[in-house]
JSON list of C-alpha atoms in Angstrom, two decimals:
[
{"chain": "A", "resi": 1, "resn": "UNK", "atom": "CA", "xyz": [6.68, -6.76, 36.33]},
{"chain": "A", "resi": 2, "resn": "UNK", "atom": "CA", "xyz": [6.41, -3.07, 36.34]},
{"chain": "A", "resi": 3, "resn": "UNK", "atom": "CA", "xyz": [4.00, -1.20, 34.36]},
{"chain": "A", "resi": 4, "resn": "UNK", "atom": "CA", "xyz": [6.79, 0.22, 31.75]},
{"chain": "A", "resi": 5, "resn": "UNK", "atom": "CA", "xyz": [8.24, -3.27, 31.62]},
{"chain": "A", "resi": 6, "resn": "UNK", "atom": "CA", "xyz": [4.71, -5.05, 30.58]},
{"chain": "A", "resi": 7, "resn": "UNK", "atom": "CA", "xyz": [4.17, -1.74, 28.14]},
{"chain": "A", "resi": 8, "resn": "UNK", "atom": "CA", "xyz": [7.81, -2.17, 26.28]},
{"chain": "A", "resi": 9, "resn": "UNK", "atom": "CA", "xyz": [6.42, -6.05, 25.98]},
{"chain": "A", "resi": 10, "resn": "UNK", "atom": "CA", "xyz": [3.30, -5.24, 24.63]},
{"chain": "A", "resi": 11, "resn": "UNK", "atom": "CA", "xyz": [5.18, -2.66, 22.32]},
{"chain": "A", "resi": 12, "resn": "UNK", "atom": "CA", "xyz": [7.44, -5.45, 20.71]},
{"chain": "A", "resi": 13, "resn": "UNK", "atom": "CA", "xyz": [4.86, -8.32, 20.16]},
{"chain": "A", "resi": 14, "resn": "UNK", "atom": "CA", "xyz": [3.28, -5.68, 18.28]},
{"chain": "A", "resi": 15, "resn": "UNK", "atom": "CA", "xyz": [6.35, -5.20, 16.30]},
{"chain": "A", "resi": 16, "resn": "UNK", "atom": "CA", "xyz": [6.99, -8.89, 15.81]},
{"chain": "A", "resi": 17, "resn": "UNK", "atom": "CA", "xyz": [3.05, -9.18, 14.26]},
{"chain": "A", "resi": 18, "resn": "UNK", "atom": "CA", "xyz": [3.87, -6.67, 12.11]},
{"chain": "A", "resi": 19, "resn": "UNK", "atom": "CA", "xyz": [7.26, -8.22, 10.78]},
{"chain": "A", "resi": 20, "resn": "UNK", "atom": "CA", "xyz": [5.18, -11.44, 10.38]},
{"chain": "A", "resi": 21, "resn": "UNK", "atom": "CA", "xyz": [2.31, -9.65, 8.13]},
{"chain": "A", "resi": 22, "resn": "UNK", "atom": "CA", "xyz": [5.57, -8.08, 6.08]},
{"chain": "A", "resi": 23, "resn": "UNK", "atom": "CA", "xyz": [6.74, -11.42, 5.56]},
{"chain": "A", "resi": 24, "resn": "UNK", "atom": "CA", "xyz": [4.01, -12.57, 4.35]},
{"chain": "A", "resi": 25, "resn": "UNK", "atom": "CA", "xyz": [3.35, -9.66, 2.07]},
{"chain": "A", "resi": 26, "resn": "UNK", "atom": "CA", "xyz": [6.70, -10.12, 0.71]},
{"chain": "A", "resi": 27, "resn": "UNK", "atom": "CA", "xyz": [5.99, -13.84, -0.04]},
{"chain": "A", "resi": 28, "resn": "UNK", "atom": "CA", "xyz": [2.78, -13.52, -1.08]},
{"chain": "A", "resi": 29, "resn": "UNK", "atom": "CA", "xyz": [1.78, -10.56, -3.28]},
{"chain": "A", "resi": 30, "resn": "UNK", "atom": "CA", "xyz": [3.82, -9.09, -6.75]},
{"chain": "A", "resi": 31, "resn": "UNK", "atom": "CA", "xyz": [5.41, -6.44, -4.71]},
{"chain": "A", "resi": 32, "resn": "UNK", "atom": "CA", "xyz": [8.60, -8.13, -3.47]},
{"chain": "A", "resi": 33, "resn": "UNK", "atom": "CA", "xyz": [10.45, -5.34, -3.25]},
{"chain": "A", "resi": 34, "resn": "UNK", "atom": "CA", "xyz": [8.28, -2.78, -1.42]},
{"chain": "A", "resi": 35, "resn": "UNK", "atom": "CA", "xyz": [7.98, -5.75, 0.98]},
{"chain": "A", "resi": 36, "resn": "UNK", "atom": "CA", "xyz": [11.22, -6.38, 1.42]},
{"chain": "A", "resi": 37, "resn": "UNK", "atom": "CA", "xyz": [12.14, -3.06, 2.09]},
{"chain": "A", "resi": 38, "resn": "UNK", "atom": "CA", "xyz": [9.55, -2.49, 5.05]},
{"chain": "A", "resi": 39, "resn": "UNK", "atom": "CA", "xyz": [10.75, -5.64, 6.21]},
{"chain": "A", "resi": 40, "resn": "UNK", "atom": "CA", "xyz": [14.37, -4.37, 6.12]},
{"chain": "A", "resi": 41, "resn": "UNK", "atom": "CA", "xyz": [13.33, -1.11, 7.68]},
{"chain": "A", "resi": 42, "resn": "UNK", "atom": "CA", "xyz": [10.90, -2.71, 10.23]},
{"chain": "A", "resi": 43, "resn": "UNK", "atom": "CA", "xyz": [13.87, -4.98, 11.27]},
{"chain": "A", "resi": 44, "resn": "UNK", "atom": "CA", "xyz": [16.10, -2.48, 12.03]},
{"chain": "A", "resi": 45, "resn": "UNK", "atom": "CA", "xyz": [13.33, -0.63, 13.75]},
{"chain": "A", "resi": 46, "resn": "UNK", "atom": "CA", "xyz": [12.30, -3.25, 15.82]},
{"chain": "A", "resi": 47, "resn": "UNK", "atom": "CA", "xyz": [16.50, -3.04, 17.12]},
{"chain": "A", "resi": 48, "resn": "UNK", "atom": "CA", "xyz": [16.45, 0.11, 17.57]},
{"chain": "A", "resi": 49, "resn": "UNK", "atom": "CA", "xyz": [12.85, 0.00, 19.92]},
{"chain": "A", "resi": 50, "resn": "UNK", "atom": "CA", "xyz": [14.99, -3.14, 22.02]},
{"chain": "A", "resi": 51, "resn": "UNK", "atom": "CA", "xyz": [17.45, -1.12, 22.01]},
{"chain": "A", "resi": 52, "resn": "UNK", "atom": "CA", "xyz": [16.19, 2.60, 23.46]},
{"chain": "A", "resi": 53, "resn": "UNK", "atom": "CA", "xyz": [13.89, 0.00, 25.97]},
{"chain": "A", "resi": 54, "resn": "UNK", "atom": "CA", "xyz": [16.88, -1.61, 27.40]},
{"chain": "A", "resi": 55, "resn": "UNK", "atom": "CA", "xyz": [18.67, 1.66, 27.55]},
{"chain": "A", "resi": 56, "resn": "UNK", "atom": "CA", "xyz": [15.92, 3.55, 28.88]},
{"chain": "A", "resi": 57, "resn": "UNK", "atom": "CA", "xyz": [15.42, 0.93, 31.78]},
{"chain": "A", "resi": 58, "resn": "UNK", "atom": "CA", "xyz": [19.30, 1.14, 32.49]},
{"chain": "A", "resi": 59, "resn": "UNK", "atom": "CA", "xyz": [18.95, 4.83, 32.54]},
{"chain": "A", "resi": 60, "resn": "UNK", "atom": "CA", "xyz": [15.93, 4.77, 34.88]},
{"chain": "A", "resi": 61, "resn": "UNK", "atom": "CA", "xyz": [17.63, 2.46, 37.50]},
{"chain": "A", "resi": 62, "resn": "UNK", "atom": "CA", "xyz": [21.03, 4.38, 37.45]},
{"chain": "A", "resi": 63, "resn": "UNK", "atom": "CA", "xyz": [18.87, 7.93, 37.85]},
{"chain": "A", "resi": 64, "resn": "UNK", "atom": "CA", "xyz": [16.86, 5.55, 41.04]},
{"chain": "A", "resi": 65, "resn": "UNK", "atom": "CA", "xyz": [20.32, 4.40, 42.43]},
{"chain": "A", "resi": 66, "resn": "UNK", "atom": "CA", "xyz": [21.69, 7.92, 42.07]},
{"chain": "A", "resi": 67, "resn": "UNK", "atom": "CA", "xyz": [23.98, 7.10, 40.09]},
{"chain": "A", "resi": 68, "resn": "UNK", "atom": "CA", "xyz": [25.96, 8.29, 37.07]},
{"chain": "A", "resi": 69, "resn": "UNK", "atom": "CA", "xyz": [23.65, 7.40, 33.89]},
{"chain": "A", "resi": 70, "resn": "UNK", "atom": "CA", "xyz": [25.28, 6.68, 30.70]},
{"chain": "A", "resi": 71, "resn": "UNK", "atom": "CA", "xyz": [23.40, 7.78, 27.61]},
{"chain": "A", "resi": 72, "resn": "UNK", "atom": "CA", "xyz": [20.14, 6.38, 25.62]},
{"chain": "A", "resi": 73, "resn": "UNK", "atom": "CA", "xyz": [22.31, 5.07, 22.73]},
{"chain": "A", "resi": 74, "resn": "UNK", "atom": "CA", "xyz": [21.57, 7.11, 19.62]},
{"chain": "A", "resi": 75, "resn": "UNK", "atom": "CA", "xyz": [24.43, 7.02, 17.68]},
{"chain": "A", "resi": 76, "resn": "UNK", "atom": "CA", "xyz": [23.65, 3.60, 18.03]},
{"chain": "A", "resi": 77, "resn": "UNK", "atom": "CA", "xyz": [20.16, 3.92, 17.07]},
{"chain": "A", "resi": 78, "resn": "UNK", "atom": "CA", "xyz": [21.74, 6.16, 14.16]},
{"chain": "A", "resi": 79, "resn": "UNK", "atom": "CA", "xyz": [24.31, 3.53, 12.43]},
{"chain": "A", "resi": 80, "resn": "UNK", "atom": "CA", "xyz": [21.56, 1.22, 12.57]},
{"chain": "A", "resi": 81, "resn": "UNK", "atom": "CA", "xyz": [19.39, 3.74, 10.17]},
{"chain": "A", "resi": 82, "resn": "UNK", "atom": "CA", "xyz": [22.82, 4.43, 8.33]},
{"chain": "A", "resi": 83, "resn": "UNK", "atom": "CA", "xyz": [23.66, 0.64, 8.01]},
{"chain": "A", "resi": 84, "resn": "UNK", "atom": "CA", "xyz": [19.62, -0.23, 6.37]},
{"chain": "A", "resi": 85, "resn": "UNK", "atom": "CA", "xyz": [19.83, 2.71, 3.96]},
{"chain": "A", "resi": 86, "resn": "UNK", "atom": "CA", "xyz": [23.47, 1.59, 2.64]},
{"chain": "A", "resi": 87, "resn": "UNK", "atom": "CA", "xyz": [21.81, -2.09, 2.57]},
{"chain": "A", "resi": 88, "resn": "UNK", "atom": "CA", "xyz": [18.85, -0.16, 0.45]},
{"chain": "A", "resi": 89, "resn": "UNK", "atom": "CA", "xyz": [21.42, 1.67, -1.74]},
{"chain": "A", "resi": 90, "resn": "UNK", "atom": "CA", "xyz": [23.69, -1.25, -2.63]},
{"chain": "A", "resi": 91, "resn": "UNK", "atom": "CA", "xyz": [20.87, -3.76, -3.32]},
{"chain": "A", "resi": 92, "resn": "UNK", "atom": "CA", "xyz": [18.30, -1.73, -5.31]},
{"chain": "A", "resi": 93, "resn": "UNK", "atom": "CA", "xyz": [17.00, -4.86, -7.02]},
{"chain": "A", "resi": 94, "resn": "UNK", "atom": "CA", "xyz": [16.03, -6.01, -4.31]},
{"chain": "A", "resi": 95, "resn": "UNK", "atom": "CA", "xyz": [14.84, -3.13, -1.74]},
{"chain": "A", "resi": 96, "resn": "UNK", "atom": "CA", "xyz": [12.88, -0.05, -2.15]},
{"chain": "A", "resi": 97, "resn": "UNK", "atom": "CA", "xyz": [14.50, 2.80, -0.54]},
{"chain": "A", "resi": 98, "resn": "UNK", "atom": "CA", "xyz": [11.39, 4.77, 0.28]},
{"chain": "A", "resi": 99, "resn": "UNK", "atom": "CA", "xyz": [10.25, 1.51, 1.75]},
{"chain": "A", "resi": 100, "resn": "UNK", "atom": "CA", "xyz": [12.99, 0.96, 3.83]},
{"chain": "A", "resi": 101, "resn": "UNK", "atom": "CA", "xyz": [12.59, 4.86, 5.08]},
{"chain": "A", "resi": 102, "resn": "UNK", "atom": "CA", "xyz": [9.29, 4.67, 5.92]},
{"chain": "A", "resi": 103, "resn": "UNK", "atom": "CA", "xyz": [10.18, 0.96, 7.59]},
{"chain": "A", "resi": 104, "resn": "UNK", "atom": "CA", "xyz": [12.35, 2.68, 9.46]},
{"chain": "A", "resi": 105, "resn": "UNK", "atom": "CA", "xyz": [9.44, 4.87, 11.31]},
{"chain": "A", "resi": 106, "resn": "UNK", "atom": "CA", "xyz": [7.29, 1.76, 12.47]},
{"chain": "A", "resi": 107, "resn": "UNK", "atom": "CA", "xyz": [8.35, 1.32, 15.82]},
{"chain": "A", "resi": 108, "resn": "UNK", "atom": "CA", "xyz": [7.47, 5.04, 16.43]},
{"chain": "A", "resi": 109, "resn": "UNK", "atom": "CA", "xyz": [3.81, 3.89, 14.65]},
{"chain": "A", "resi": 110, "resn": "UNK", "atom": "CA", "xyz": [3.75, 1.39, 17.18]},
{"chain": "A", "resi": 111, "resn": "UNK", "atom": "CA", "xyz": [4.96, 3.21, 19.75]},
{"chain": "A", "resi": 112, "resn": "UNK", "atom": "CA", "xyz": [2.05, 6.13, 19.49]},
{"chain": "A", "resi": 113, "resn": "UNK", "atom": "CA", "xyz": [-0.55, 3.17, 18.51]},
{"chain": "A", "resi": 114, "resn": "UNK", "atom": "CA", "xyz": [0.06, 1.73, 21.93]},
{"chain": "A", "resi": 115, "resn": "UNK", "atom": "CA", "xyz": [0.13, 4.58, 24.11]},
{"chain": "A", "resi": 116, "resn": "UNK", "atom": "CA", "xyz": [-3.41, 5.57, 22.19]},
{"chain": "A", "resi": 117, "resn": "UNK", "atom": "CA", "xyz": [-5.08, 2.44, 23.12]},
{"chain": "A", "resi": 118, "resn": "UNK", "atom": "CA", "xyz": [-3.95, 1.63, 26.50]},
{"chain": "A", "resi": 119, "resn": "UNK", "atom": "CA", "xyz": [-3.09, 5.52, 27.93]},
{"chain": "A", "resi": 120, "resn": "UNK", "atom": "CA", "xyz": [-6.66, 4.76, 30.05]},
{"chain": "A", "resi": 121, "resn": "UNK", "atom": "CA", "xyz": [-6.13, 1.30, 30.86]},
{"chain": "A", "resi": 122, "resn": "UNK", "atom": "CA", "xyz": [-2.12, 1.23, 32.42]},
{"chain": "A", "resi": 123, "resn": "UNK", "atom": "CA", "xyz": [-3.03, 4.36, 34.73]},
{"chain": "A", "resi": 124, "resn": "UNK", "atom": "CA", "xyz": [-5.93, 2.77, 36.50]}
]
């Protein structure tokens, strides 16, 4: 396994931690829907991270094969973000918008968390 493969695994069991911990907020503490709205957010993060890592791998075996390469996916990535706000906006009992916003930014938070740690370790 390449070092960029082992890094985008590492990258979602971090993500899948933190939807456990948000599930567990959201059955454990008064704040159901804050929690349920970072969960809702972090889900839809968490596709969108599997989604520009398979892309990204695609893209960097076509560019290797000199091939054509199709695109990273972002109106993809985009409806995704569309589709959890107008989830947010229909069922306001249920989530918190600005939760589901900043939900929405995790994998990026995991993303820069992961590089900080282990930018020393992958290069040696």
């Amino acid at each position: 396994m390449t070092n960029i493969k082992i890094q985008y695994a590492r990258q979602r069991k971090w993500m899948f931690y933190l939807l456990a911990i948000l599930v567990l907020g959201a059955g454990f503490t008064p704040y159901l829907r804050i929690f349920l709205g970072l969960l809702l957010g972090s889900a839809i993060s968490f596709y969108n991270l599997y989604l520009l890592q398979k892309k990204s791998i695609e893209f960097t075996e076509a560019i290797a094969k000199k091939e054509k390469a199709r695109g990273l996916g972002t109106i993809s990535r985009f409806a995704a973000v569309a589709l959890a706000i107008i989830i947010a906006l229909r069922y306001e009992e249920y989530f918190h918008v600005i939760a589901v916003i900043i939900g929405l930014m995790t994998s990026y938070l995991v993303i820069m968390i992961d590089f900080m740690m282990y930018k020393n370790k992958d290069s040696a």
